[in-house]
PDB file of C-alpha atoms in Angstrom:
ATOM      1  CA  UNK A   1       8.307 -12.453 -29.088  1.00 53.00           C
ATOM      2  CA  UNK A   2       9.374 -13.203 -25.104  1.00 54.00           C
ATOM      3  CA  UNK A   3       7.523 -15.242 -23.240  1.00 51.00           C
ATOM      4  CA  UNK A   4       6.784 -11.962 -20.883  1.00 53.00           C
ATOM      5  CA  UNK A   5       5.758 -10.035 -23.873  1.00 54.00           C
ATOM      6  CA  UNK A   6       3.029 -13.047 -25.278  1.00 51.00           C
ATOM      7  CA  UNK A   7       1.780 -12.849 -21.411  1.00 52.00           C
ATOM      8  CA  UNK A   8       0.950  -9.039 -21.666  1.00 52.00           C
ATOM      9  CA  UNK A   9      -0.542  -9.600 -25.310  1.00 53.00           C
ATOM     10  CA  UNK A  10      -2.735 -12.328 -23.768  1.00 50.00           C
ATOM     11  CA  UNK A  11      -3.972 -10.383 -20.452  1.00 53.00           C
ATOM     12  CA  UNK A  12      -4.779  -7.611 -22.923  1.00 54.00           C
ATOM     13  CA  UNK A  13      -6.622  -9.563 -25.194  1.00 54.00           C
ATOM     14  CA  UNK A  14      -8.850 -10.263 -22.605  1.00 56.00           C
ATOM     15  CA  UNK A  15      -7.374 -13.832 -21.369  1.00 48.00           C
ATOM     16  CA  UNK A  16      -8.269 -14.580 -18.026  1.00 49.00           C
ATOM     17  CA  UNK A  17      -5.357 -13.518 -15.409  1.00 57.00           C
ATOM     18  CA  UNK A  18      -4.184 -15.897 -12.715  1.00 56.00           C
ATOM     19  CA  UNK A  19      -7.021 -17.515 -10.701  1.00 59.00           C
ATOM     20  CA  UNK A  20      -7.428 -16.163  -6.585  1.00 64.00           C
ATOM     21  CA  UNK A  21      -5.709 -17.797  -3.976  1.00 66.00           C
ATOM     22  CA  UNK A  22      -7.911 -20.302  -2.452  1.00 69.00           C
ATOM     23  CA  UNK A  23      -7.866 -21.723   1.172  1.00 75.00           C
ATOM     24  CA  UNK A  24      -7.716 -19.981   4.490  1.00 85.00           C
ATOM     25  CA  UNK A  25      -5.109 -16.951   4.704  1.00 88.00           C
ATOM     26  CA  UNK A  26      -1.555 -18.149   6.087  1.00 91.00           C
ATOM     27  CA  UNK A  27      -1.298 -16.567   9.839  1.00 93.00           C
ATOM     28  CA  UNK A  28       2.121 -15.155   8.541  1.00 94.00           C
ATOM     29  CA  UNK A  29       0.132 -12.830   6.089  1.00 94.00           C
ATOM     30  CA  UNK A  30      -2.526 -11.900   8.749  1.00 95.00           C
ATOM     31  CA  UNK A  31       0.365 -10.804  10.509  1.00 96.00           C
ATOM     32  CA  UNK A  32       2.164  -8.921   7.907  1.00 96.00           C
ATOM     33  CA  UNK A  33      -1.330  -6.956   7.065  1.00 96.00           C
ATOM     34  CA  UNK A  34      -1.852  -6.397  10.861  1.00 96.00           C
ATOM     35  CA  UNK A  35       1.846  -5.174  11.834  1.00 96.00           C
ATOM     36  CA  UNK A  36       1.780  -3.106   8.320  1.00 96.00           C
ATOM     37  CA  UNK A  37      -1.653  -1.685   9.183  1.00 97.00           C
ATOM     38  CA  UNK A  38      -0.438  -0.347  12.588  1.00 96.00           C
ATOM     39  CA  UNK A  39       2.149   1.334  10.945  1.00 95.00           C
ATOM     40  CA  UNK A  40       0.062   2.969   8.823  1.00 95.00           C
ATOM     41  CA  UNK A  41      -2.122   4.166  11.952  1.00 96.00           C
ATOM     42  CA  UNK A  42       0.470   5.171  13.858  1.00 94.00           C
ATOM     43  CA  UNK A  43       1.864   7.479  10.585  1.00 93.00           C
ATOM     44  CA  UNK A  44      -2.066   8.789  10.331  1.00 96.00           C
ATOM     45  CA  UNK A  45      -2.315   9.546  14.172  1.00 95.00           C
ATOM     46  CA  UNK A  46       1.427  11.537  13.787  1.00 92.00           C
ATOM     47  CA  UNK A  47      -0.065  13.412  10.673  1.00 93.00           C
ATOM     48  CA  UNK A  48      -3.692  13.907  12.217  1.00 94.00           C
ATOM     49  CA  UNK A  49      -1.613  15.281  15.867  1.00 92.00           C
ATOM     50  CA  UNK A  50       0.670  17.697  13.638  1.00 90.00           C
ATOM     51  CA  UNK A  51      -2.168  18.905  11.526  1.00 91.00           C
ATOM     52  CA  UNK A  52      -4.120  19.997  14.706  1.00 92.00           C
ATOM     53  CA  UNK A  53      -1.341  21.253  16.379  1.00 89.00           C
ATOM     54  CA  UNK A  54      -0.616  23.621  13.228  1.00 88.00           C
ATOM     55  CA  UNK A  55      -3.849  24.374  13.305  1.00 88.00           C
ATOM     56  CA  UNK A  56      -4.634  25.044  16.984  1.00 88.00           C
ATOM     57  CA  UNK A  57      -1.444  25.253  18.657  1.00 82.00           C
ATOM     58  CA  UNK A  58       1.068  27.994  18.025  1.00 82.00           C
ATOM     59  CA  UNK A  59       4.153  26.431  16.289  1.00 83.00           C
ATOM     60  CA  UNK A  60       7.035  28.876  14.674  1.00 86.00           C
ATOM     61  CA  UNK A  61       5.557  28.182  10.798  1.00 86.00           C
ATOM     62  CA  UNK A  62       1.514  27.227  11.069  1.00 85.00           C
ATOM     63  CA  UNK A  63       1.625  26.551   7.422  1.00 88.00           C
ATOM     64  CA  UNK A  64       4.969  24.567   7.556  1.00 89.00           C
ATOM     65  CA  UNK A  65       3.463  22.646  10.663  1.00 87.00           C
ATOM     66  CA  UNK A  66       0.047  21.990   8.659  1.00 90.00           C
ATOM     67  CA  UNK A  67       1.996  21.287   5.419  1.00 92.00           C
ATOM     68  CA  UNK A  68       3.714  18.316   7.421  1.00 91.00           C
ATOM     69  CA  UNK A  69       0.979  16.716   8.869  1.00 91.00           C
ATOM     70  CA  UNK A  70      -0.433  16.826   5.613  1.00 94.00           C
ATOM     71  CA  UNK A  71       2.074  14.974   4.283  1.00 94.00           C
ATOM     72  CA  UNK A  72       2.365  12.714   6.875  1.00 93.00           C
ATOM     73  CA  UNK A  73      -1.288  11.767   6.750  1.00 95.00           C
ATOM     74  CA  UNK A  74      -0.475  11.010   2.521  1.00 94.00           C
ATOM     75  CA  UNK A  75       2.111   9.250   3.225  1.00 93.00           C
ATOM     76  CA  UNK A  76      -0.350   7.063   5.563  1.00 95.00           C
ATOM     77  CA  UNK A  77      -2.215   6.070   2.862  1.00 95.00           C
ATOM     78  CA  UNK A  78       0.628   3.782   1.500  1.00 94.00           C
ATOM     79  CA  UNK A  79       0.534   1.148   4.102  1.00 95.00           C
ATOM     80  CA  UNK A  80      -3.024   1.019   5.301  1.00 96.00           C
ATOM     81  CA  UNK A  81      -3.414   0.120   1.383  1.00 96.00           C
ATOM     82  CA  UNK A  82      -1.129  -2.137   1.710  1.00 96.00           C
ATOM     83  CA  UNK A  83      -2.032  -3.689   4.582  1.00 97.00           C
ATOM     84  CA  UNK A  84      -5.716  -4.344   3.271  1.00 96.00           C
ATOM     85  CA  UNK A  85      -4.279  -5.578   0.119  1.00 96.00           C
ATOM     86  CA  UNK A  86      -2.400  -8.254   2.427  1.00 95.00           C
ATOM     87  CA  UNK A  87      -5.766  -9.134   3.855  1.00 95.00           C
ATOM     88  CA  UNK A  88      -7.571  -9.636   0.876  1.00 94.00           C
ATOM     89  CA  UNK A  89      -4.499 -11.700  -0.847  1.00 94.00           C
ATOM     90  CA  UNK A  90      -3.837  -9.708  -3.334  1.00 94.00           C
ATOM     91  CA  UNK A  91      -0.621 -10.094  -5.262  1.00 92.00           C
ATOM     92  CA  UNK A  92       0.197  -6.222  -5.875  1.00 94.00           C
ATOM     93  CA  UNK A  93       0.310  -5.523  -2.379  1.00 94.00           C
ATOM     94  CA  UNK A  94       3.842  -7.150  -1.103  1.00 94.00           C
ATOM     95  CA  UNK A  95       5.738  -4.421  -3.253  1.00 93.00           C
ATOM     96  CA  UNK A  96       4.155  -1.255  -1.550  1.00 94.00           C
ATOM     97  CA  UNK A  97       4.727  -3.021   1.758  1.00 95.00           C
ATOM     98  CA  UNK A  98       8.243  -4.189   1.654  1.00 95.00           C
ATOM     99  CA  UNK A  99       8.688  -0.589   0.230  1.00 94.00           C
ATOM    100  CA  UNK A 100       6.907   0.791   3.492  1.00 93.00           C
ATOM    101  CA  UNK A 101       9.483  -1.640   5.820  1.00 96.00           C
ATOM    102  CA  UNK A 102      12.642  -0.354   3.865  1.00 96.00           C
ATOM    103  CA  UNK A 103      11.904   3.095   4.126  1.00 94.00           C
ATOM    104  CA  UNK A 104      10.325   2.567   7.699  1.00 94.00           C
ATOM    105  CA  UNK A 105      14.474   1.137   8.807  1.00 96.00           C
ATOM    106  CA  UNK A 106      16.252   4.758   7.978  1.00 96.00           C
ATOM    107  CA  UNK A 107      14.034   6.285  10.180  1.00 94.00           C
ATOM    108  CA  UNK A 108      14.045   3.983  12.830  1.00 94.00           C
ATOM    109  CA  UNK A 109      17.883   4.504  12.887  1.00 96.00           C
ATOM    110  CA  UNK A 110      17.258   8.362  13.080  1.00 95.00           C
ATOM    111  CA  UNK A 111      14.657   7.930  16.084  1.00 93.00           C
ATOM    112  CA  UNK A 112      17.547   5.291  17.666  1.00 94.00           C
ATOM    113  CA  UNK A 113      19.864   8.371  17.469  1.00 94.00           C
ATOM    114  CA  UNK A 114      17.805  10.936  18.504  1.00 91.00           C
ATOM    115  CA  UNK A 115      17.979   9.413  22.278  1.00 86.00           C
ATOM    116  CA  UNK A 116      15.603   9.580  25.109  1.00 90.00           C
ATOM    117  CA  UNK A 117      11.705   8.196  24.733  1.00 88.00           C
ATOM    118  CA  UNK A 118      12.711   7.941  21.397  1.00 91.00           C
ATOM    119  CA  UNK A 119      15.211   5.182  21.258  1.00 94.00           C
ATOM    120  CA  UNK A 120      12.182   2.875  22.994  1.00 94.00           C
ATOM    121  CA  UNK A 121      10.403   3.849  19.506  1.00 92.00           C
ATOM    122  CA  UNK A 122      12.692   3.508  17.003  1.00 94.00           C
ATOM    123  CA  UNK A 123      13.900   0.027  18.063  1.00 95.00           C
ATOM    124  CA  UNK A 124      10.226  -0.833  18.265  1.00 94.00           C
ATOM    125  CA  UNK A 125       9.577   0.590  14.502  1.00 94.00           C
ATOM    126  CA  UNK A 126      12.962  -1.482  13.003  1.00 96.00           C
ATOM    127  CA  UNK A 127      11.561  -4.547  15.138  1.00 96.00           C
ATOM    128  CA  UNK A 128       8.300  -4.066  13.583  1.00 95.00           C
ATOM    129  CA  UNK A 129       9.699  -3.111   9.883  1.00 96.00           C
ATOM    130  CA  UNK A 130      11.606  -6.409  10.260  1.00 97.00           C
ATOM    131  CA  UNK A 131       9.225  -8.977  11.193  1.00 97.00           C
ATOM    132  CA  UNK A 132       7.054  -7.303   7.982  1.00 96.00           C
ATOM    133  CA  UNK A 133       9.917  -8.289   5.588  1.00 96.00           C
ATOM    134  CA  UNK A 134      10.467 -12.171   6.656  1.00 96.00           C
ATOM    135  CA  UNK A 135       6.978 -12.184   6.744  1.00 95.00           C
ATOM    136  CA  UNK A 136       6.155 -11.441   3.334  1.00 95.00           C
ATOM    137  CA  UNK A 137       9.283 -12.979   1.889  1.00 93.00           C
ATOM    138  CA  UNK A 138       8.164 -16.562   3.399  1.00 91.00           C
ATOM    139  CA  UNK A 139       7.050 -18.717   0.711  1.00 90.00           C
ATOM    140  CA  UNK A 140       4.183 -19.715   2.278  1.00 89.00           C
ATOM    141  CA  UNK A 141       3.139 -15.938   2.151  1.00 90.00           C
ATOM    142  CA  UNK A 142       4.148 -15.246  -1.414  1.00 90.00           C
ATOM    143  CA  UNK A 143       2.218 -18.553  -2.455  1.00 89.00           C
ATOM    144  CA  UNK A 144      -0.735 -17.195  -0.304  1.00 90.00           C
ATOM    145  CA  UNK A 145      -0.903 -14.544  -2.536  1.00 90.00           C
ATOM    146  CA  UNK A 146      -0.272 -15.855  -5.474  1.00 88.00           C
ATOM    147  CA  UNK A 147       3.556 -15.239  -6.115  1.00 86.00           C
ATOM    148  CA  UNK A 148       5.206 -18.543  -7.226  1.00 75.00           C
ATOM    149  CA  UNK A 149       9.136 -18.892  -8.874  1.00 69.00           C
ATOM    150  CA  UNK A 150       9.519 -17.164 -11.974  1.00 66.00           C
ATOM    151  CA  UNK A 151       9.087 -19.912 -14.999  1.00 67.00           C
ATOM    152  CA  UNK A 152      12.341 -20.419 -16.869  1.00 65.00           C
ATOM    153  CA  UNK A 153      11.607 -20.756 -20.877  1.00 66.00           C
TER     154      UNK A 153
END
């Protein structure tokens, strides 16, 4: 049996699982949950703008228009989770929010290339998405919550 496998058998048999960070929270992982949880406002206020605007404006497709802000307000959810997982140190919540900063680099390259007011937001976004992902790959961030080097058998 793998050491990996005798881990899972323990934490099922009701073994206790690894203790809480202790100590005050590293100001690189306040940052990362701050700069993670703006992005996830700023994707809520986008959904919560389109919604209305399918509902009250007059687009081409109201139900396409309400779909999307839908969507966009689901896809929200992701990061402000994230970012309140950050806060509270848990360990679960640096994969959902270097997921968040990959995806959130595609689409600052699409705003980049769309031109006008939208360059000014798309090199803010890959700014943004970038300082999230040295955050949270800092040791002293993936100690803070609870991440240490993998142990060699």
């Amino acid at each position: 049996m793998s050491s990996q496998q005798k881990q899972s058998a323990s934490r099922a048999a009701g073994a206790p699982t690894a203790p809480e960070p202790t100590g005050p929270r590293p100001a690189r992982l306040s940052a990362a949950a701050a700069l993670t949880a703006v992005e996830g406002l700023a994707l809520a206020a986008l959904g919560a703008y389109m919604l209305i605007m399918g509902l009250a404006g007059s687009p081409d497709s109201p139900q396409q228009a309400e779909m999307g802000g839908l969507t966009v307000l689901a896809l929200a959810a992701l990061p402000l989770v994230a970012a309140r997982g950050l806060w509270l140190r848990r360990r679960w919540s640096r994969g959902p929010s270097l997921i968040t900063q990959i995806v959130a680099l595609p689409v600052a390259w699409t705003l980049v290339n769309g031109g006008g007011a939208l360059i000014a937001a798309g090199v803010g976004l890959a700014v943004a998405a970038l300082v999230v992902l040295v955050l949270l790959v800092n040791p002293t961030a993936t100690e803070a919550l609870g991440i240490g080097p993998r142990e060699t058998p």
